[in-house]
Coordinates of C-alpha atoms in Angstrom, one line a residue:
M1 CA -24.4 -43.1 5.1
M2 CA -22.8 -46.7 7.1
H3 CA -19.8 -48.2 5.7
E4 CA -21.3 -51.2 3.9
E5 CA -23.8 -48.9 2.5
Y6 CA -20.9 -46.5 0.9
E7 CA -19.0 -49.5 0.1
E8 CA -22.3 -50.6 -2.3
L9 CA -22.6 -47.3 -3.3
M10 CA -18.6 -47.5 -4.8
N11 CA -18.9 -50.8 -6.0
E12 CA -22.0 -49.6 -8.0
I13 CA -20.0 -46.4 -9.3
N14 CA -17.0 -48.5 -10.1
K15 CA -18.9 -51.2 -11.8
E16 CA -20.7 -48.2 -13.8
V17 CA -17.3 -46.7 -14.9
Y18 CA -16.1 -50.5 -16.1
L19 CA -19.6 -50.9 -18.2
E20 CA -18.5 -47.6 -19.9
R21 CA -15.1 -48.7 -20.6
I22 CA -16.5 -51.6 -22.1
R23 CA -18.9 -49.6 -23.8
Q24 CA -16.1 -47.3 -25.5
N25 CA -14.0 -50.2 -26.5
E26 CA -17.2 -51.6 -28.3
K27 CA -17.8 -48.5 -30.3
W28 CA -14.0 -47.2 -30.6
G29 CA -11.7 -50.6 -30.1
I30 CA -8.8 -50.5 -27.8
Q31 CA -7.3 -47.1 -28.0
R32 CA -3.9 -46.3 -27.5
H33 CA -3.0 -42.4 -28.0
T34 CA -0.2 -39.9 -27.0
Y35 CA -0.8 -38.7 -23.4
G36 CA -1.4 -35.2 -25.0
A37 CA -4.0 -36.8 -27.2
W38 CA -5.4 -38.5 -24.2
L39 CA -4.8 -35.1 -22.4
A40 CA -7.3 -33.8 -24.8
I41 CA -9.9 -36.4 -24.6
L42 CA -10.0 -36.1 -21.0
V43 CA -10.5 -32.0 -20.9
E44 CA -13.1 -32.8 -23.5
E45 CA -15.1 -34.8 -21.0
V46 CA -14.0 -32.6 -17.9
G47 CA -15.5 -29.8 -20.4
E48 CA -18.7 -31.9 -20.4
V49 CA -19.3 -32.3 -16.6
A50 CA -18.4 -28.0 -16.2
Q51 CA -21.4 -27.6 -18.6
A52 CA -23.5 -30.0 -16.5
M53 CA -22.5 -28.4 -13.7
Q54 CA -23.3 -25.1 -15.0
K55 CA -27.1 -26.7 -15.8
N56 CA -28.0 -27.4 -12.7
W57 CA -27.2 -24.0 -11.5
G58 CA -29.3 -22.6 -14.3
W59 CA -26.4 -21.0 -16.3
G60 CA -25.1 -22.5 -19.7
K61 CA -26.7 -23.0 -23.1
P62 CA -29.7 -25.5 -24.2
T63 CA -27.0 -27.6 -26.0
D64 CA -24.9 -28.1 -23.0
A65 CA -24.3 -31.7 -21.2
Q66 CA -27.2 -32.2 -18.7
N67 CA -26.4 -35.6 -16.8
L68 CA -23.9 -34.6 -14.6
Y69 CA -23.4 -37.9 -13.2
K70 CA -23.0 -39.9 -16.6
E71 CA -20.6 -37.0 -17.6
L72 CA -18.4 -37.9 -14.6
I73 CA -18.8 -41.9 -15.3
H74 CA -17.0 -40.6 -18.6
V75 CA -14.3 -38.6 -17.2
A76 CA -13.6 -41.6 -14.5
A77 CA -13.8 -44.4 -17.6
V78 CA -11.5 -42.0 -19.8
A79 CA -8.9 -41.7 -16.8
S80 CA -9.2 -45.4 -16.3
A81 CA -8.1 -46.1 -19.9
I82 CA -5.4 -43.6 -19.7
A83 CA -4.1 -45.7 -16.7
E84 CA -4.2 -49.0 -18.6
Q85 CA -2.3 -47.7 -21.1
V86 CA 0.1 -46.4 -18.7
R87 CA 0.2 -49.7 -16.8
E88 CA 0.3 -51.4 -20.2
E89 CA 3.6 -49.3 -21.3
S90 CA 5.2 -49.6 -17.5
E91 CA 5.0 -53.7 -17.9
I92 CA 6.6 -53.2 -21.5
S93 CA 9.7 -51.4 -20.2

């Protein structure tokens, strides 16, 4: 893959993460949690990534997450939300 194509791919994925952040804010409002609560949310999303990976390998249950790409976007979006809070808190201190 050429450098320009790779940059375009990165931009497309980052745009999807951004759009997921917007969707999350529209659904739940701007969230602020303890880091322990954020960790639980993030781990739950990572668990869905694991389920989707298992599904791709023919493992798992019929109820497991199926869209690996979508679940990875969710993980990135939750991590982004945590980073937003960390940045806000560091600017306030």
